[in-house]
CSV table of C-alpha atoms and ligand atoms in Angstrom, one decimal:
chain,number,residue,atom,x,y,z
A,140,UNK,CA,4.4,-7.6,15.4
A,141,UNK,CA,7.8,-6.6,13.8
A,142,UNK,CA,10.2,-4.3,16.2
A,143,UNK,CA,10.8,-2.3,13.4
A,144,UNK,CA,9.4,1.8,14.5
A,145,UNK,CA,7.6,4.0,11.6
A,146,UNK,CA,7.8,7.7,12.0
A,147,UNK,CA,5.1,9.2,9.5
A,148,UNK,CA,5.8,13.2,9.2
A,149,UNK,CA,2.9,14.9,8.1
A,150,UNK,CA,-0.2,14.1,9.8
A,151,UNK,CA,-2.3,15.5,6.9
A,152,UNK,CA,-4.8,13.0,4.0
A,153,UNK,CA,-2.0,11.5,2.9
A,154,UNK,CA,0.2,11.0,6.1
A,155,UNK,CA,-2.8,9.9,8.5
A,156,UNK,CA,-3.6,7.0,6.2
A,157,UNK,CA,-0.1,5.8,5.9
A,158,UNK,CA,0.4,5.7,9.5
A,159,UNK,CA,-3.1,4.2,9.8
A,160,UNK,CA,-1.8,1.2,7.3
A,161,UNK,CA,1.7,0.8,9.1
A,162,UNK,CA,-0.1,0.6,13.1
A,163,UNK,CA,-2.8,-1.9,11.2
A,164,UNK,CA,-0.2,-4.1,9.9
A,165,UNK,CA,1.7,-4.9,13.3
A,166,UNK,CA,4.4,-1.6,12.9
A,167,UNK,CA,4.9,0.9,15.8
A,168,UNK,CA,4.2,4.5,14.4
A,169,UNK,CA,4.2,7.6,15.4
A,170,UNK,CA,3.0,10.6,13.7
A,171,UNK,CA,4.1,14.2,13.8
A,172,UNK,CA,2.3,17.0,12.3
A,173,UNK,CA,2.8,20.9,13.4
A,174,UNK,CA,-0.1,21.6,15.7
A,175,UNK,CA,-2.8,19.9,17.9
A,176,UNK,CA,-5.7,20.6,15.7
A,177,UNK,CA,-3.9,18.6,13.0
A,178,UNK,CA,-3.0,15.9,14.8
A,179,UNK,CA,-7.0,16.1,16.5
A,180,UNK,CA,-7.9,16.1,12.9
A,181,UNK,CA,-5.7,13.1,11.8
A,182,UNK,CA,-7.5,11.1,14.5
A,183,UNK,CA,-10.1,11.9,13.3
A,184,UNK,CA,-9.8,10.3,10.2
A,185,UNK,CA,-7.9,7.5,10.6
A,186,UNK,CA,-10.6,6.1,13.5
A,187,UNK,CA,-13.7,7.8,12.0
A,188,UNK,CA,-13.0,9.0,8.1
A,189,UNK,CA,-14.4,7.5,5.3
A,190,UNK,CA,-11.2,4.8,5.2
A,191,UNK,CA,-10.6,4.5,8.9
A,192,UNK,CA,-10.8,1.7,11.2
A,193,UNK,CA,-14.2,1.9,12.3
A,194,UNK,CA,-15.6,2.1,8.8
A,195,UNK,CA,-13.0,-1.5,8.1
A,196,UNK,CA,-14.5,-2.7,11.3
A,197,UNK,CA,-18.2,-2.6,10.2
A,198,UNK,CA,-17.3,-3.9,6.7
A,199,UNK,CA,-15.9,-6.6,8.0
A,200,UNK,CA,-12.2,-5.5,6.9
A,201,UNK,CA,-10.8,-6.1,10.2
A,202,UNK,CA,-11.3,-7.5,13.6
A,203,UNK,CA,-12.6,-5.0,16.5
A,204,UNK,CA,-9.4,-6.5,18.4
A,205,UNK,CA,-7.5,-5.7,15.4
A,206,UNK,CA,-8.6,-2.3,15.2
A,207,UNK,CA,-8.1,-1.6,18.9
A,208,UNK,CA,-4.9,-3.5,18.8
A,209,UNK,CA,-3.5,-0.5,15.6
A,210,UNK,CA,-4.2,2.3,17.7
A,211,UNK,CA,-2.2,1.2,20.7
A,212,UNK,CA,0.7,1.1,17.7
A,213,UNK,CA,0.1,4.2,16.8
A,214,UNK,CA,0.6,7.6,18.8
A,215,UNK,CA,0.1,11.0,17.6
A,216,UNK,CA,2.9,13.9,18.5
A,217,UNK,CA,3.9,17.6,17.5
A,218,UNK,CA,7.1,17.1,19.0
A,219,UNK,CA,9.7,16.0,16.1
A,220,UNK,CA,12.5,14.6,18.4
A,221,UNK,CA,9.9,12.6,19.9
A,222,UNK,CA,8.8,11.0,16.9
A,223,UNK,CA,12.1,10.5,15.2
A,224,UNK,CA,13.8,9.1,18.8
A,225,UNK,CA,14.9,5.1,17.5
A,226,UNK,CA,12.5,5.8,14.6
A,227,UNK,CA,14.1,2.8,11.9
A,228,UNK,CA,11.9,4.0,8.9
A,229,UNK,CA,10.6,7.5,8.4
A,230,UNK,CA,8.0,8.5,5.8
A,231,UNK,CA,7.6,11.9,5.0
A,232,UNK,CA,4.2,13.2,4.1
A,233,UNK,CA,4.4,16.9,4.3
A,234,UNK,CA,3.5,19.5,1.2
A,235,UNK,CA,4.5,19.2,-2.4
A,236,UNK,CA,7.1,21.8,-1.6
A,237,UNK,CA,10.6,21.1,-2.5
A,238,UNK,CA,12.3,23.6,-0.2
A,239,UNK,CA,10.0,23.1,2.2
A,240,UNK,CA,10.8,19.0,1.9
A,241,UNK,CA,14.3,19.5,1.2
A,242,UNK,CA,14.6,21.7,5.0
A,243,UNK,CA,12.7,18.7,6.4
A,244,UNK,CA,15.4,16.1,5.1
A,245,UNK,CA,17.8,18.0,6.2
A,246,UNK,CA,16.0,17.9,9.7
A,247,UNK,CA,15.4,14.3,9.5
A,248,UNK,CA,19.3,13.7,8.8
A,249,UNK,CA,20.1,15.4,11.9
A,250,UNK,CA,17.9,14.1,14.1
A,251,UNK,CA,16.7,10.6,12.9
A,252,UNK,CA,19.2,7.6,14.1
A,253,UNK,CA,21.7,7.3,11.8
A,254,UNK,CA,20.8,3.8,10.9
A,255,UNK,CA,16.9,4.8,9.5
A,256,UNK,CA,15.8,4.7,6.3
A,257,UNK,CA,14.5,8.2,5.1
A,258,UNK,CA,11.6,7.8,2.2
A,259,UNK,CA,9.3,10.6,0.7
A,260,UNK,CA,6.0,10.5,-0.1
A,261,UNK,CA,6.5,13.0,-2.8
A,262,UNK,CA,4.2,12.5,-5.7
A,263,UNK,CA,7.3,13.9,-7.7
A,264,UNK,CA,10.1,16.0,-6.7
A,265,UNK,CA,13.4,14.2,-7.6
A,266,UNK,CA,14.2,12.5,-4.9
A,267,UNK,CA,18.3,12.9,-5.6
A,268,UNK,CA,17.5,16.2,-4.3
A,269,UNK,CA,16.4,15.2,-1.1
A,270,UNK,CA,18.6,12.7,-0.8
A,271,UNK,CA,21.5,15.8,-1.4
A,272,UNK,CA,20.3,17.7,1.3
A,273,UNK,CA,21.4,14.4,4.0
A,274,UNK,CA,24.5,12.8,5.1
A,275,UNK,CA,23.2,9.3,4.5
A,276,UNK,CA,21.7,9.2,0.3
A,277,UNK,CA,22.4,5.3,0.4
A,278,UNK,CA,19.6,5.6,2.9
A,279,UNK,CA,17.0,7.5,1.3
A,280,UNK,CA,14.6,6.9,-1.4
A,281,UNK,CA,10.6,7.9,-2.7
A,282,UNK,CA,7.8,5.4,-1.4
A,283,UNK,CA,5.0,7.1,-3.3
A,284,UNK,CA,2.1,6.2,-1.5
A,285,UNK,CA,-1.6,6.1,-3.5
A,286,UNK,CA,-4.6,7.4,-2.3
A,287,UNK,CA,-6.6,6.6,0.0
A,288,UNK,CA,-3.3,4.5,1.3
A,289,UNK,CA,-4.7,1.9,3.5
A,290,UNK,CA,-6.6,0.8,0.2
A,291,UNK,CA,-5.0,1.1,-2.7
A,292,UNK,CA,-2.3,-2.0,-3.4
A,293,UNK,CA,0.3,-0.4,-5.4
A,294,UNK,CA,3.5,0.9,-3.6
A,295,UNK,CA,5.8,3.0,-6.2
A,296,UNK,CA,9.3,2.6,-4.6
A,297,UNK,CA,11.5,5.4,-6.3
A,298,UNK,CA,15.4,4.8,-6.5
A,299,UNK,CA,18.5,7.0,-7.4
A,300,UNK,CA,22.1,5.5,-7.7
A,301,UNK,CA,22.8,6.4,-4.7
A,302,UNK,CA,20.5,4.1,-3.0
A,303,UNK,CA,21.5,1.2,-1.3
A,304,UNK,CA,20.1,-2.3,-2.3
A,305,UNK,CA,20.0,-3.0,1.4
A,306,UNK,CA,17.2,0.2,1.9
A,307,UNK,CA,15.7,-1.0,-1.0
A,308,UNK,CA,15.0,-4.6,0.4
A,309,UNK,CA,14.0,-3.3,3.6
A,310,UNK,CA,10.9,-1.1,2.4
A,311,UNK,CA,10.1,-3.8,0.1
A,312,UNK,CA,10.1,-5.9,2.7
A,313,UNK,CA,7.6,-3.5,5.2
A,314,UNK,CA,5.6,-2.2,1.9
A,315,UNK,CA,5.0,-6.1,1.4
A,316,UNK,CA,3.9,-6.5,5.1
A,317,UNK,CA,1.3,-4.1,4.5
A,318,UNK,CA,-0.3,-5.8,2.1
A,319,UNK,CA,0.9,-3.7,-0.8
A,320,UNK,CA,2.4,-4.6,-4.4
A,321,UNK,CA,6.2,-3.0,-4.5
A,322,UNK,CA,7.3,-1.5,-8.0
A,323,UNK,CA,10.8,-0.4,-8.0
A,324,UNK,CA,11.4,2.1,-10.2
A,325,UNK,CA,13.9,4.9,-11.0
A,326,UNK,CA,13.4,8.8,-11.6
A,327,UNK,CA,14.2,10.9,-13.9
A,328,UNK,CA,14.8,14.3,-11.7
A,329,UNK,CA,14.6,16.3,-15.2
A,330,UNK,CA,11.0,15.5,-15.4
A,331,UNK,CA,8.3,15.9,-13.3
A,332,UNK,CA,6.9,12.7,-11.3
A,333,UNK,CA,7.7,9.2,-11.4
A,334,UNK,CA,5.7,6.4,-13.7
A,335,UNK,CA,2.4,6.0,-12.1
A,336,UNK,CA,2.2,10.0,-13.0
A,337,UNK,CA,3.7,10.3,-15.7
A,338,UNK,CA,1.6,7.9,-17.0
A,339,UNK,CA,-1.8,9.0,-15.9
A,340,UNK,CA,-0.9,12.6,-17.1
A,341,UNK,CA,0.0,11.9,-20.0
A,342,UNK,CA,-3.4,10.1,-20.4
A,343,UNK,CA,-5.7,12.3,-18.9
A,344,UNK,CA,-3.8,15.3,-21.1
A,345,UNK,CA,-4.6,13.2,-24.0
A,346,UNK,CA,-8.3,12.6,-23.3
A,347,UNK,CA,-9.1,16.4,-22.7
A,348,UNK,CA,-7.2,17.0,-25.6
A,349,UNK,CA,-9.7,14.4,-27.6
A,350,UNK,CA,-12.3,16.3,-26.4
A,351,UNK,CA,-11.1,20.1,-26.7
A,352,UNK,CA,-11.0,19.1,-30.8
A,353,UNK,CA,-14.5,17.8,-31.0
A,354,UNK,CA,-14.0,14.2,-31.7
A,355,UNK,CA,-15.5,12.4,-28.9
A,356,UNK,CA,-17.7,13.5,-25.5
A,357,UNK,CA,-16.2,12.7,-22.4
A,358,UNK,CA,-18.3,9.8,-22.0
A,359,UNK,CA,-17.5,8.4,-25.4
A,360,UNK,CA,-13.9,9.0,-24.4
A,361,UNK,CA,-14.2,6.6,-21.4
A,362,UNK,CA,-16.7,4.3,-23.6
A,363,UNK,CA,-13.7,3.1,-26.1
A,364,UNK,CA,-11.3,3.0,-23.2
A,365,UNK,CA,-13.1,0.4,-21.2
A,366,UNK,CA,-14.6,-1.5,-24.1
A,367,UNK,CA,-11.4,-1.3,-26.4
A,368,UNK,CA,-9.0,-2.2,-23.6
A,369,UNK,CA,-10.3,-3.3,-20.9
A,370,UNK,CA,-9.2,-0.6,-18.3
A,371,UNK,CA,-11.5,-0.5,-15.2
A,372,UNK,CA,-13.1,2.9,-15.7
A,373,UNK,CA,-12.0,5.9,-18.3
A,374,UNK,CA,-10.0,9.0,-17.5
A,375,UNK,CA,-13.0,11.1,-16.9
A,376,UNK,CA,-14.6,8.6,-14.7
A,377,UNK,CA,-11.2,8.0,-13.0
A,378,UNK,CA,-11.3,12.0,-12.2
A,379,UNK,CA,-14.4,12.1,-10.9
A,380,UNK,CA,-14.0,9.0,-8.9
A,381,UNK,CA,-10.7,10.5,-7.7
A,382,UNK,CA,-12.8,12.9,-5.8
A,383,UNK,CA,-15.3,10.8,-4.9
A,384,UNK,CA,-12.8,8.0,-3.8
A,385,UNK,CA,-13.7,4.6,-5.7
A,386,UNK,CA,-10.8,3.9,-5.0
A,387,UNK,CA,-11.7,1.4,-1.9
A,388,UNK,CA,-13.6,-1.0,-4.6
A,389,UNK,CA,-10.5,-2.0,-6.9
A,390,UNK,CA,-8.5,-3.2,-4.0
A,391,UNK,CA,-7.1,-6.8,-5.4
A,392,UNK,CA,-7.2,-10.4,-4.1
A,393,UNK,CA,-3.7,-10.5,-3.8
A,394,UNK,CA,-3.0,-9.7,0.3
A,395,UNK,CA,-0.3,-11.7,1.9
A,396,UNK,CA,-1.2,-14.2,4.8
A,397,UNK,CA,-2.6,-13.7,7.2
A,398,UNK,CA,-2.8,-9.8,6.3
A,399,UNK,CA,-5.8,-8.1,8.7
A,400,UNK,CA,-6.8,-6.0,6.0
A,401,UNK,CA,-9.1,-8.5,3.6
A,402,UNK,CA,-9.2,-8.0,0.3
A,403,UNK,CA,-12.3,-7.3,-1.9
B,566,LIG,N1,-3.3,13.5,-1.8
B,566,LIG,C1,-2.9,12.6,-2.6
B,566,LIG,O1,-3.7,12.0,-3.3
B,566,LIG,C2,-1.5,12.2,-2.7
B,566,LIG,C3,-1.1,11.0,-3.3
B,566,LIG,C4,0.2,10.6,-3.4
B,566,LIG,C5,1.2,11.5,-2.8
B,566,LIG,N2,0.8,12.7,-2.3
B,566,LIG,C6,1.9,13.5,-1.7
B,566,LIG,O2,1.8,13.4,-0.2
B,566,LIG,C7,2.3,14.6,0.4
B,566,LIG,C8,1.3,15.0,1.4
B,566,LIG,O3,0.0,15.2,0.7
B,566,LIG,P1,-1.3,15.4,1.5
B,566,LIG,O4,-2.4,15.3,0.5
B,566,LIG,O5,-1.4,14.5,2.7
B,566,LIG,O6,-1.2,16.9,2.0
B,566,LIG,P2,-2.0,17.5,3.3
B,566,LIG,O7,-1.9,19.0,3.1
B,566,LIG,O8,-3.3,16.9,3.5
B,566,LIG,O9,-1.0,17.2,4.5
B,566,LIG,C9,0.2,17.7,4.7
B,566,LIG,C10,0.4,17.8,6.3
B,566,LIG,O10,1.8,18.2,6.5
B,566,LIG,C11,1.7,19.1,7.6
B,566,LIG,N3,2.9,19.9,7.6
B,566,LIG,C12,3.2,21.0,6.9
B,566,LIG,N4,4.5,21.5,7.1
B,566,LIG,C13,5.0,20.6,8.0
B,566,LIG,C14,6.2,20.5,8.6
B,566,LIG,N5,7.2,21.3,8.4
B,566,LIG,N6,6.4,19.5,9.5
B,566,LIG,C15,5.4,18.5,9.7
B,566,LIG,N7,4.2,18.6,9.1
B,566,LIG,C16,4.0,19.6,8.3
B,566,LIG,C17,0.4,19.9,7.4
B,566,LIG,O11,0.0,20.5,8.7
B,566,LIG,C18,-0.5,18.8,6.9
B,566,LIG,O12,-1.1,18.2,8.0
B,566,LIG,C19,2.6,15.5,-0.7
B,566,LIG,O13,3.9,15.5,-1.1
B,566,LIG,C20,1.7,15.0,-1.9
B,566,LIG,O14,2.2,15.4,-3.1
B,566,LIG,C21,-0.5,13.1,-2.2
């Protein structure tokens, strides 16, 4: 188990299942959210939800022990000194709401130890602009989480030039301990999102726009993507999975030793 402590703000879809990945793979983490039912509701999911321990348990994801062993890492809090007190590594997952994430940096600056690592879970706001509103940008950067997080492999790592290469290493370093696949990338904070996004809308924008001019069905659409290029599923499938969450059966075969969570 690494000494290293997680603080995870935002106990909501997103934050609950990050905190759930960073207790599973050996981190301390505490979670802080606004209110009790939130926090009841985070639980919730992250013992009981459709990717939450129990569920790993009885596909034979992870050990029982295992299971029991991530939710003595992980506590639950609406107190926001609390969770930051000798917090190394915070994660924010609150909404896609610059002010409203920009007042929280600001927050985390002031209270966090001066020594942590301040990464957003932003699934696009440039994150220069959070890293404006601290005294410490060297220590800042975007991990940009996919959903459901304790599945999906990729971890998009976002970087201004202002980031350190000594913050970078470090959440490559945990993003690799929990069995994830670190991309470094950089932003462009003129243009919504970072690459995963860009990409896929750029795609699915395409797609609809295939179909809107009466060339191809949806299904047709998806057809030639599959069979002409091998992608896993087509964009229409891919949006109706995202709702569905398929997500859980394209996990790779590509977790580090010993990892608890198995792949496959
Ligand atoms: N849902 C996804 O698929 C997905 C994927 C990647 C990134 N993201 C990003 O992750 C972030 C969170 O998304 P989500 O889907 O978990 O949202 P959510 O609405 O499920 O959760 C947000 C949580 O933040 C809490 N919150 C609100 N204000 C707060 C504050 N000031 N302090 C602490 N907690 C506060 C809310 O009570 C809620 O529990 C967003 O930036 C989103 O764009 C989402």
């Amino acid at each position: 188990m690494s000494d290293m402590r997680i603080a995870v703000i935002g106990a909501g879809v997103m934050g609950s299942g990050i905190a759930q990945t960073t207790a599973t793979y050996g981190y301390r983490t505490h979670c802080y959210d606004l209110s009790e039912d939130q926090i009841r509701a985070a639980r919730e999911l992250v013992v009981n939800g459709r990717y939450g321990l129990d569920r790993a348990v009885e596909r034979n994801k992870i050990s029982p022990e295992w299971a029991r062993a991530a939710q003595e890492r992980l506590s639950f809090g609406t107190d926001l000194a609390e969770a930051l007190d000798s917090a190394d590594l915070v994660i924010e997952a609150i909404p896609e709401d610059l002010g409203l994430k920009t007042r929280m940096f600001r927050r985390l600056d002031e209270m966090a130890p001066p020594e942590a690592i301040l990464t957003s879970n932003t699934s696009g706001h440039p994150i220069c602009a959070l890293a404006g509103a601290t005294t410490r940008p060297e220590k800042v950067m975007g991990w940009h989480w996919s959903s459901p997080p304790p599945v999906m492999p990729l971890a998009e790592l976002v970087v201004t030039p202002q980031t350190s290469q000594a913050t970078v290493d470090a959440v490559v370093q945990v993003a690799t301990a929990c069995g994830k696949n670190p991309v470094v990338v950089k932003e462009n904070p003129f243009v919504w999102g970072f690459v995963g996004n860009r990409l896929l809308t750029a795609m699915v924008r395409e797609a609809q726009r295939v179909v809107d001019e009466g060339l191809a069905s949806k299904e047709q659409v998806d057809q030639i993507v599959v069979d002409g290029y091998r992608w896993p599923v087509g964009p229409f499938a891919m949006m109706e999975g995202a709702s569905s969450g398929w997500g859980e059966k394209r996990s790779p075969s590509t977790a580090p030793e010993g990892a608890p969570w198995k792949r496959g």
